[in-house]
Short mmCIF file of C-alpha atoms in Angstrom, two decimals:
data_model
loop_
_atom_site.label_atom_id
_atom_site.label_comp_id
_atom_site.label_asym_id
_atom_site.label_seq_id
_atom_site.Cartn_x
_atom_site.Cartn_y
_atom_site.Cartn_z
CA UNK Y 1 3.99 11.35 19.23
CA UNK Y 2 7.17 12.07 17.31
CA UNK Y 3 9.74 14.21 19.00
CA UNK Y 4 10.61 17.57 17.43
CA UNK Y 5 13.58 19.70 18.33
CA UNK Y 6 13.93 23.44 18.10
CA UNK Y 7 16.43 26.17 18.83
CA UNK Y 8 16.11 28.32 21.90
CA UNK Y 9 15.72 31.61 19.94
CA UNK Y 10 12.71 30.09 18.23
CA UNK Y 11 11.09 29.47 21.60
CA UNK Y 12 11.46 33.16 22.38
CA UNK Y 13 10.07 34.04 18.96
CA UNK Y 14 7.11 31.72 19.51
CA UNK Y 15 6.39 33.34 22.87
CA UNK Y 16 6.58 36.80 21.35
CA UNK Y 17 4.23 35.85 18.54
CA UNK Y 18 1.79 34.29 20.99
CA UNK Y 19 1.76 37.48 23.05
CA UNK Y 20 1.23 39.39 19.82
CA UNK Y 21 -1.86 37.41 18.92
CA UNK Y 22 -0.52 34.79 16.48
CA UNK Y 23 -2.84 31.98 15.54
CA UNK Y 24 -1.80 28.32 15.12
CA UNK Y 25 -3.30 24.86 15.21
CA UNK Y 26 -1.41 22.30 17.27
CA UNK Y 27 1.13 21.74 19.99
CA UNK Y 28 4.23 19.71 19.27
CA UNK Y 29 6.64 18.68 22.02
CA UNK Y 30 9.54 21.08 22.54
CA UNK Y 31 12.91 19.65 23.45
CA UNK Y 32 15.31 22.60 23.84
CA UNK Y 33 16.69 23.73 27.19
CA UNK Y 34 16.01 27.30 28.31
CA UNK Y 35 15.74 29.09 31.64
CA UNK Y 36 12.97 27.65 33.86
CA UNK Y 37 10.98 30.89 33.89
CA UNK Y 38 11.03 31.39 30.14
CA UNK Y 39 10.41 27.69 29.52
CA UNK Y 40 7.31 27.57 31.69
CA UNK Y 41 5.98 30.84 30.26
CA UNK Y 42 6.43 29.64 26.69
CA UNK Y 43 4.90 26.26 27.52
CA UNK Y 44 1.83 27.76 29.21
CA UNK Y 45 1.25 30.34 26.50
CA UNK Y 46 1.70 27.89 23.66
CA UNK Y 47 -0.54 25.27 25.24
CA UNK Y 48 -3.19 27.87 26.04
CA UNK Y 49 -3.32 29.15 22.45
CA UNK Y 50 -2.60 25.72 20.92
CA UNK Y 51 0.41 27.03 18.97
CA UNK Y 52 3.73 25.50 18.12
CA UNK Y 53 6.72 27.33 16.72
CA UNK Y 54 6.90 25.05 13.65
CA UNK Y 55 3.63 26.40 12.23
CA UNK Y 56 4.70 30.02 12.67
CA UNK Y 57 6.71 31.21 9.62
CA UNK Y 58 9.99 32.79 10.68
CA UNK Y 59 13.33 33.74 9.21
CA UNK Y 60 14.41 34.24 5.64
CA UNK Y 61 13.59 31.60 3.08
CA UNK Y 62 15.87 28.58 3.13
CA UNK Y 63 16.40 25.30 4.91
CA UNK Y 64 17.26 26.99 8.21
CA UNK Y 65 14.08 29.07 8.30
CA UNK Y 66 10.56 28.06 9.32
CA UNK Y 67 8.08 27.85 6.46
CA UNK Y 68 5.06 27.27 8.68
CA UNK Y 69 4.53 23.85 7.08
CA UNK Y 70 4.51 20.65 9.12
CA UNK Y 71 3.93 17.93 6.53
CA UNK Y 72 3.47 14.20 6.82
CA UNK Y 73 4.64 12.54 3.60
CA UNK Y 74 3.42 8.99 3.13
CA UNK Y 75 5.46 7.14 0.50
CA UNK Y 76 8.49 9.38 0.99
CA UNK Y 77 10.90 6.51 0.31
CA UNK Y 78 9.62 6.11 -3.25
CA UNK Y 79 10.66 7.67 -6.54
CA UNK Y 80 8.58 10.85 -6.27
CA UNK Y 81 8.80 11.03 -2.47
CA UNK Y 82 12.49 11.91 -2.30
CA UNK Y 83 11.95 14.93 -4.54
CA UNK Y 84 8.96 16.14 -2.51
CA UNK Y 85 10.86 15.82 0.78
CA UNK Y 86 13.81 17.67 -0.75
CA UNK Y 87 11.57 20.54 -1.88
CA UNK Y 88 9.93 20.77 1.54
CA UNK Y 89 13.23 20.61 3.38
CA UNK Y 90 14.89 23.35 1.35
CA UNK Y 91 12.16 25.87 2.32
CA UNK Y 92 12.43 25.09 6.04
CA UNK Y 93 9.48 22.75 6.58
CA UNK Y 94 9.19 20.11 9.24
CA UNK Y 95 8.55 16.74 7.62
CA UNK Y 96 7.21 13.61 9.27
CA UNK Y 97 8.22 10.54 7.26
CA UNK Y 98 6.28 7.35 8.03
CA UNK Y 99 8.06 4.29 6.66
CA UNK Y 100 7.59 0.53 6.67
CA UNK Y 101 10.92 -0.42 5.12
CA UNK Y 102 14.27 -0.96 6.80
CA UNK Y 103 15.45 2.25 8.55
CA UNK Y 104 18.63 2.19 6.46
CA UNK Y 105 16.51 2.50 3.30
CA UNK Y 106 15.42 6.03 4.27
CA UNK Y 107 18.77 7.30 5.54
CA UNK Y 108 19.41 9.13 2.27
CA UNK Y 109 16.51 11.46 3.11
CA UNK Y 110 18.16 12.82 6.27
CA UNK Y 111 20.38 15.47 4.61
CA UNK Y 112 17.34 16.93 2.80
CA UNK Y 113 16.26 18.96 5.82
CA UNK Y 114 17.95 21.02 8.52
CA UNK Y 115 18.92 19.43 11.83
CA UNK Y 116 15.80 18.13 13.58
CA UNK Y 117 13.44 19.06 10.77
CA UNK Y 118 12.87 15.50 9.53
CA UNK Y 119 11.17 13.01 11.83
CA UNK Y 120 11.13 9.33 10.90
CA UNK Y 121 8.28 7.21 12.21
CA UNK Y 122 7.72 3.48 11.83
CA UNK Y 123 4.35 2.96 10.19
CA UNK Y 124 2.02 0.01 9.77
CA UNK Y 125 -0.48 0.85 7.00
CA UNK Y 126 -2.91 -1.75 8.33
CA UNK Y 127 -2.96 -0.12 11.77
CA UNK Y 128 -5.21 2.95 11.86
CA UNK Y 129 -3.69 4.11 15.14
CA UNK Y 130 -0.30 4.15 13.46
CA UNK Y 131 -1.72 6.33 10.69
CA UNK Y 132 -3.35 8.68 13.20
CA UNK Y 133 -0.06 9.05 15.05
CA UNK Y 134 1.69 9.98 11.81
CA UNK Y 135 -0.72 12.85 11.00
CA UNK Y 136 -1.67 14.19 14.43
CA UNK Y 137 1.04 16.86 14.51
CA UNK Y 138 0.81 18.03 10.90
CA UNK Y 139 -1.11 20.75 9.09
CA UNK Y 140 -0.40 19.16 5.68
CA UNK Y 141 -0.60 15.50 4.67
CA UNK Y 142 0.71 14.22 1.32
CA UNK Y 143 -0.17 10.71 0.15
CA UNK Y 144 2.34 9.35 -2.37
CA UNK Y 145 1.77 5.68 -1.56
CA UNK Y 146 1.74 3.53 -4.67
CA UNK Y 147 2.88 0.23 -6.12
CA UNK Y 148 3.39 -0.84 -9.73
CA UNK Y 149 2.57 -4.48 -9.08
CA UNK Y 150 0.53 -6.54 -6.63
CA UNK Y 151 2.05 -8.76 -3.95
CA UNK Y 152 0.61 -11.42 -1.69
CA UNK Y 153 0.48 -8.88 1.16
CA UNK Y 154 -0.78 -5.80 -0.68
CA UNK Y 155 -3.14 -5.84 -3.64
CA UNK Y 156 -3.95 -2.74 -5.69
CA UNK Y 157 -7.16 -2.31 -3.68
CA UNK Y 158 -5.15 -2.21 -0.45
CA UNK Y 159 -2.60 0.33 -1.70
CA UNK Y 160 -4.78 2.63 -3.80
CA UNK Y 161 -8.11 2.44 -1.96
CA UNK Y 162 -7.96 1.18 1.63
CA UNK Y 163 -4.73 2.90 2.67
CA UNK Y 164 -5.75 6.12 0.90
CA UNK Y 165 -9.12 6.02 2.68
CA UNK Y 166 -7.49 5.48 6.09
CA UNK Y 167 -5.10 8.39 5.53
CA UNK Y 168 -7.97 10.68 4.48
CA UNK Y 169 -10.07 9.65 7.49
CA UNK Y 170 -7.19 10.14 9.94
CA UNK Y 171 -6.39 13.53 8.38
CA UNK Y 172 -9.98 14.72 8.73
CA UNK Y 173 -10.20 13.55 12.34
CA UNK Y 174 -6.88 15.27 13.18
CA UNK Y 175 -8.03 18.58 11.68
CA UNK Y 176 -5.40 18.65 8.95
CA UNK Y 177 -5.66 21.78 6.81
CA UNK Y 178 -4.63 20.28 3.47
CA UNK Y 179 -4.63 16.71 2.22
CA UNK Y 180 -2.85 16.17 -1.10
CA UNK Y 181 -3.58 12.85 -2.78
CA UNK Y 182 -1.46 11.85 -5.78
CA UNK Y 183 -3.33 9.70 -8.30
CA UNK Y 184 -2.73 9.16 -12.05
CA UNK Y 185 -3.69 11.07 -15.16
CA UNK Y 186 -5.40 8.05 -16.73
CA UNK Y 187 -7.23 6.86 -13.61
CA UNK Y 188 -10.60 5.64 -14.84
CA UNK Y 189 -13.21 3.17 -13.65
CA UNK Y 190 -13.38 1.57 -17.12
CA UNK Y 191 -9.64 1.32 -17.74
CA UNK Y 192 -8.10 -1.94 -18.92
CA UNK Y 193 -5.46 -1.49 -16.19
CA UNK Y 194 -6.41 -2.65 -12.71
CA UNK Y 195 -4.00 -0.13 -11.18
CA UNK Y 196 -5.76 2.74 -12.97
CA UNK Y 197 -9.20 1.43 -11.99
CA UNK Y 198 -8.25 1.31 -8.32
CA UNK Y 199 -6.64 4.75 -8.60
CA UNK Y 200 -10.01 6.09 -9.76
CA UNK Y 201 -11.77 4.42 -6.84
CA UNK Y 202 -9.13 5.85 -4.51
CA UNK Y 203 -9.85 9.39 -5.71
CA UNK Y 204 -13.54 8.91 -4.97
CA UNK Y 205 -13.10 7.50 -1.44
CA UNK Y 206 -10.57 10.20 -0.56
CA UNK Y 207 -13.02 12.91 -1.60
CA UNK Y 208 -15.77 11.17 0.38
CA UNK Y 209 -13.68 11.13 3.56
CA UNK Y 210 -11.98 14.51 3.03
CA UNK Y 211 -14.14 16.68 0.71
CA UNK Y 212 -11.55 19.48 0.53
CA UNK Y 213 -8.73 17.17 -0.50
CA UNK Y 214 -6.51 18.19 -3.41
CA UNK Y 215 -6.05 15.59 -6.15
CA UNK Y 216 -2.84 15.59 -8.21
CA UNK Y 217 -3.07 13.63 -11.49
CA UNK Y 218 0.38 13.33 -13.13
CA UNK Y 219 1.07 11.52 -16.38
CA UNK Y 220 3.97 9.05 -16.64
CA UNK Y 221 6.83 10.56 -14.63
CA UNK Y 222 10.42 10.43 -15.82
CA UNK Y 223 13.58 11.05 -13.83
CA UNK Y 224 16.79 9.35 -12.77
CA UNK Y 225 15.09 6.59 -10.77
CA UNK Y 226 12.00 6.21 -12.95
CA UNK Y 227 10.31 3.10 -14.31
CA UNK Y 228 9.44 4.74 -17.61
CA UNK Y 229 12.49 5.76 -19.64
CA UNK Y 230 14.62 3.22 -17.77
CA UNK Y 231 12.02 0.57 -18.54
CA UNK Y 232 12.28 1.05 -22.29
CA UNK Y 233 16.04 1.38 -22.19
CA UNK Y 234 16.35 -2.01 -20.44
CA UNK Y 235 14.45 -3.69 -23.25
CA UNK Y 236 17.71 -3.86 -25.19
CA UNK Y 237 18.72 -6.84 -23.05
CA UNK Y 238 15.99 -8.96 -24.63
CA UNK Y 239 17.07 -8.68 -28.24
CA UNK Y 240 17.88 -6.05 -30.82
CA UNK Y 241 14.21 -5.25 -31.45
CA UNK Y 242 11.73 -3.58 -29.11
CA UNK Y 243 8.21 -5.06 -28.87
CA UNK Y 244 5.35 -2.54 -28.82
CA UNK Y 245 1.65 -3.15 -29.32
CA UNK Y 246 0.82 -1.84 -32.82
CA UNK Y 247 4.45 -0.64 -32.91
CA UNK Y 248 3.40 2.18 -30.56
CA UNK Y 249 1.70 4.05 -33.39
CA UNK Y 250 -1.71 4.10 -31.68
CA UNK Y 251 -0.57 5.34 -28.25
CA UNK Y 252 0.16 8.95 -27.32
CA UNK Y 253 2.12 9.84 -24.17
CA UNK Y 254 2.78 13.18 -22.45
CA UNK Y 255 5.49 12.45 -19.85
CA UNK Y 256 6.26 14.92 -17.07
CA UNK Y 257 9.56 15.61 -15.30
CA UNK Y 258 9.66 14.45 -11.68
CA UNK Y 259 10.99 17.79 -10.38
CA UNK Y 260 8.01 19.57 -11.94
CA UNK Y 261 5.64 17.24 -10.08
CA UNK Y 262 7.43 17.90 -6.78
CA UNK Y 263 7.29 21.65 -7.42
CA UNK Y 264 3.57 21.39 -8.14
CA UNK Y 265 2.89 19.60 -4.85
CA UNK Y 266 4.77 22.22 -2.83
CA UNK Y 267 3.09 25.04 -4.78
CA UNK Y 268 -0.33 23.56 -4.04
CA UNK Y 269 0.48 23.70 -0.33
CA UNK Y 270 1.13 27.43 -0.61
CA UNK Y 271 -1.84 28.10 -2.92
CA UNK Y 272 -4.84 29.29 -0.83
CA UNK Y 273 -7.34 28.64 -3.64
CA UNK Y 274 -6.27 25.02 -4.20
CA UNK Y 275 -8.71 23.55 -1.68
CA UNK Y 276 -10.89 20.86 -3.26
CA UNK Y 277 -9.34 21.18 -6.73
CA UNK Y 278 -7.92 18.58 -9.10
CA UNK Y 279 -4.66 19.41 -10.89
CA UNK Y 280 -3.48 17.85 -14.15
CA UNK Y 281 0.32 17.59 -14.14
CA UNK Y 282 1.72 16.80 -17.59
CA UNK Y 283 4.69 17.68 -19.76
CA UNK Y 284 4.65 20.31 -22.51
CA UNK Y 285 4.56 17.87 -25.45
CA UNK Y 286 2.64 14.79 -26.54
CA UNK Y 287 4.45 12.03 -28.46
CA UNK Y 288 3.58 8.83 -30.21
CA UNK Y 289 4.93 6.00 -28.07
CA UNK Y 290 6.91 4.74 -31.07
CA UNK Y 291 8.61 8.12 -31.55
CA UNK Y 292 9.28 8.48 -27.84
CA UNK Y 293 11.00 5.09 -27.55
CA UNK Y 294 12.92 5.77 -30.76
CA UNK Y 295 14.24 8.98 -29.19
CA UNK Y 296 15.25 7.07 -26.04
CA UNK Y 297 17.44 4.77 -28.13
CA UNK Y 298 18.81 7.69 -30.12
CA UNK Y 299 20.00 9.35 -26.90
CA UNK Y 300 21.58 6.05 -25.85
CA UNK Y 301 23.26 5.77 -29.30
CA UNK Y 302 21.84 2.28 -29.73
CA UNK Y 303 19.98 0.83 -32.71
CA UNK Y 304 16.19 0.89 -32.51
CA UNK Y 305 13.95 -1.56 -34.30
CA UNK Y 306 10.34 -1.91 -33.23
CA UNK Y 307 8.02 -4.73 -34.12
CA UNK Y 308 4.32 -5.23 -33.41
CA UNK Y 309 3.61 -7.77 -30.68
CA UNK Y 310 -0.01 -8.84 -30.14
CA UNK Y 311 -1.36 -8.10 -26.69
CA UNK Y 312 -1.96 -11.79 -25.75
CA UNK Y 313 1.67 -12.67 -26.54
CA UNK Y 314 2.90 -9.58 -24.67
CA UNK Y 315 0.81 -10.66 -21.67
CA UNK Y 316 2.25 -14.15 -21.85
CA UNK Y 317 5.80 -12.81 -21.73
CA UNK Y 318 4.91 -10.42 -18.90
CA UNK Y 319 3.36 -13.29 -16.94
CA UNK Y 320 6.80 -14.89 -16.69
CA UNK Y 321 8.16 -11.76 -14.98
CA UNK Y 322 5.21 -11.75 -12.59
CA UNK Y 323 6.33 -15.17 -11.33
CA UNK Y 324 9.66 -13.72 -10.20
CA UNK Y 325 10.17 -13.61 -6.41
CA UNK Y 326 12.02 -10.31 -6.83
CA UNK Y 327 10.82 -6.89 -7.98
CA UNK Y 328 8.88 -7.27 -11.19
CA UNK Y 329 10.48 -5.62 -14.20
CA UNK Y 330 7.15 -5.69 -16.00
CA UNK Y 331 3.67 -7.15 -15.64
CA UNK Y 332 0.53 -7.60 -17.69
CA UNK Y 333 -1.00 -4.57 -16.00
CA UNK Y 334 2.02 -2.44 -16.83
CA UNK Y 335 1.88 -3.53 -20.47
CA UNK Y 336 -1.73 -2.34 -20.64
CA UNK Y 337 -1.00 0.88 -18.75
CA UNK Y 338 1.90 1.94 -20.97
CA UNK Y 339 -0.20 1.42 -24.10
CA UNK Y 340 -3.06 3.67 -22.97
CA UNK Y 341 -3.18 7.12 -24.59
CA UNK Y 342 -2.88 9.93 -22.06
CA UNK Y 343 -6.16 11.73 -21.45
CA UNK Y 344 -6.73 15.46 -21.92
CA UNK Y 345 -8.43 17.67 -19.33
CA UNK Y 346 -8.47 21.18 -20.83
CA UNK Y 347 -10.84 22.55 -18.17
CA UNK Y 348 -8.72 21.57 -15.15
CA UNK Y 349 -5.75 23.58 -13.80
CA UNK Y 350 -2.21 22.44 -14.45
CA UNK Y 351 1.43 23.41 -14.02
CA UNK Y 352 1.02 26.80 -15.69
CA UNK Y 353 -1.71 27.75 -13.22
CA UNK Y 354 0.78 27.12 -10.41
CA UNK Y 355 3.43 29.31 -12.06
CA UNK Y 356 5.56 26.37 -13.21
CA UNK Y 357 6.95 26.04 -16.73
CA UNK Y 358 6.85 22.34 -17.74
CA UNK Y 359 10.24 20.86 -18.60
CA UNK Y 360 10.57 19.22 -22.01
CA UNK Y 361 11.75 15.61 -22.03
CA UNK Y 362 14.53 16.48 -24.48
CA UNK Y 363 16.20 18.69 -21.85
CA UNK Y 364 16.38 16.08 -19.08
CA UNK Y 365 16.38 12.68 -20.80
CA UNK Y 366 20.17 12.63 -20.82
CA UNK Y 367 20.16 12.56 -16.99
CA UNK Y 368 18.33 9.24 -17.12
CA UNK Y 369 19.83 7.65 -20.20
CA UNK Y 370 23.52 8.53 -20.10
CA UNK Y 371 24.32 5.49 -17.98
CA UNK Y 372 22.75 3.25 -20.63
CA UNK Y 373 25.21 4.37 -23.31
CA UNK Y 374 28.21 2.44 -24.52
CA UNK Y 375 31.48 3.78 -23.21
CA UNK Y 376 32.53 5.35 -26.51
CA UNK Y 377 29.33 7.49 -26.59
CA UNK Y 378 29.24 8.32 -22.90
CA UNK Y 379 30.22 12.00 -23.32
CA UNK Y 380 28.47 12.56 -26.64
CA UNK Y 381 26.31 15.67 -26.87
CA UNK Y 382 22.56 15.23 -26.63
CA UNK Y 383 22.16 17.36 -29.76
CA UNK Y 384 23.31 14.34 -31.76
CA UNK Y 385 19.93 12.70 -31.11
CA UNK Y 386 17.03 13.83 -33.25
CA UNK Y 387 14.16 14.95 -30.97
CA UNK Y 388 10.84 13.14 -31.15
CA UNK Y 389 8.16 14.93 -33.14
CA UNK Y 390 5.28 16.19 -30.94
CA UNK Y 391 1.69 15.47 -31.94
CA UNK Y 392 -1.49 17.43 -31.20
CA UNK Y 393 -3.93 14.58 -30.67
#
C-alpha cells in the first residue's frame, strides 16, 4: 500500500470528526508522530469507523487544504494527465499516480500538489494485483490511459479494452465511489479508425464491469503539448503545401482546450448527479478542417497551400512513419481519425452543464503555435491572423 503522510493537527481533526459521527470509507496509513495516547486513540477510532483524514474535507480551499478526494489517476504522465493532476492538487486532493515509465519522467508532477499529497507507484498494467494496489486507497479513479499508435507490446485492444476493463474491475472490487473513464467523441464500433473502434468497445466493457462509471467523450484536444495543432504545424517540414484528404473540405472538427477537459473531469468528481452519465466535451465552434489548418498557418505567419491527397497515397506515406523505431509522427490510423467529422450528441450533457464556459481555439492557439513562428514574427499580435469561420453542420 502506498504511504501517505499527514500533519499532526489533521490527526486531531480526524479524531474530533470521528467522535462527532463523521462517515468515511477507507483507512490509509498515517505516518506523523504524535503523543502515544493521542496516536493510539486516533488509530483505534479511525480503524473502528474505517475513516482516514484524507477523505474528510478540512480547511479553506487551496492546495494546503483537504478536499476529501483521494484519486488514482492512471495515465497521469500523458498530455491530459498533467492538467488533471494539477487541478486536483490545487484543491488539496491526495493523488495516487501509477506509472510505468522512468521515475524521472514523472518528476515534473511533484510540485503540482502539497507536500505528501502526491504518491507515485510503479505499475504493471498486465498485473491485476498491481492495478488493485493502485486503487485500494482511493475513492475516485480516473482512467486516462491511451496511445495514438500500436506497438509490439501494446495493441489498441490492450490499451483501450483490456487495461480499461481491469481498472474498472479493480475499482468495483475496491468499492471506489466514482470511476471516470476518458474515451473519445468519435468512438464508434463502425469507425474506419481502429483506435476509435476499440475506444467504443472500451466504453462498453467499462460499463459492464462498473455500471455507475462516468464516461468522458472529448473531441480532439489542443494545448501546448498536443498532437493536433502541433501535428499540422509540423507538416511545413515536408514541403510548402499541406496534404489533406479532399483538401479538408469534407471534414468538420470541434476541438476543445485541454484545460477545459481537466476542469470537466474535476467538476464531475464534485457533481453528485454525474453517476452513470456520459459527458460530451467539445469546444464552442465547429470548423472545416481546411479552414482550421489555414488558421494554424496564419497564426504561425507561414504560407498555407493545401492540395488533395487520395487516401491510399496518404496511407502509403504514413506507413513509412509507422516503420520508425521512434515515436510515430503519424500513422494510417491517425490519418483516418483526423479526417472523420466530429459527431453531435445534443441530448447528452456537456461543459455548460458542469458550469464551464468552453474556450475558443482563437484565444489559446497562440500558446501552442508561437514557437513555430519565424523569429521576425515571434512577438506579432494574434489579431493579425484572420480567425477561421465556424460552420453549423
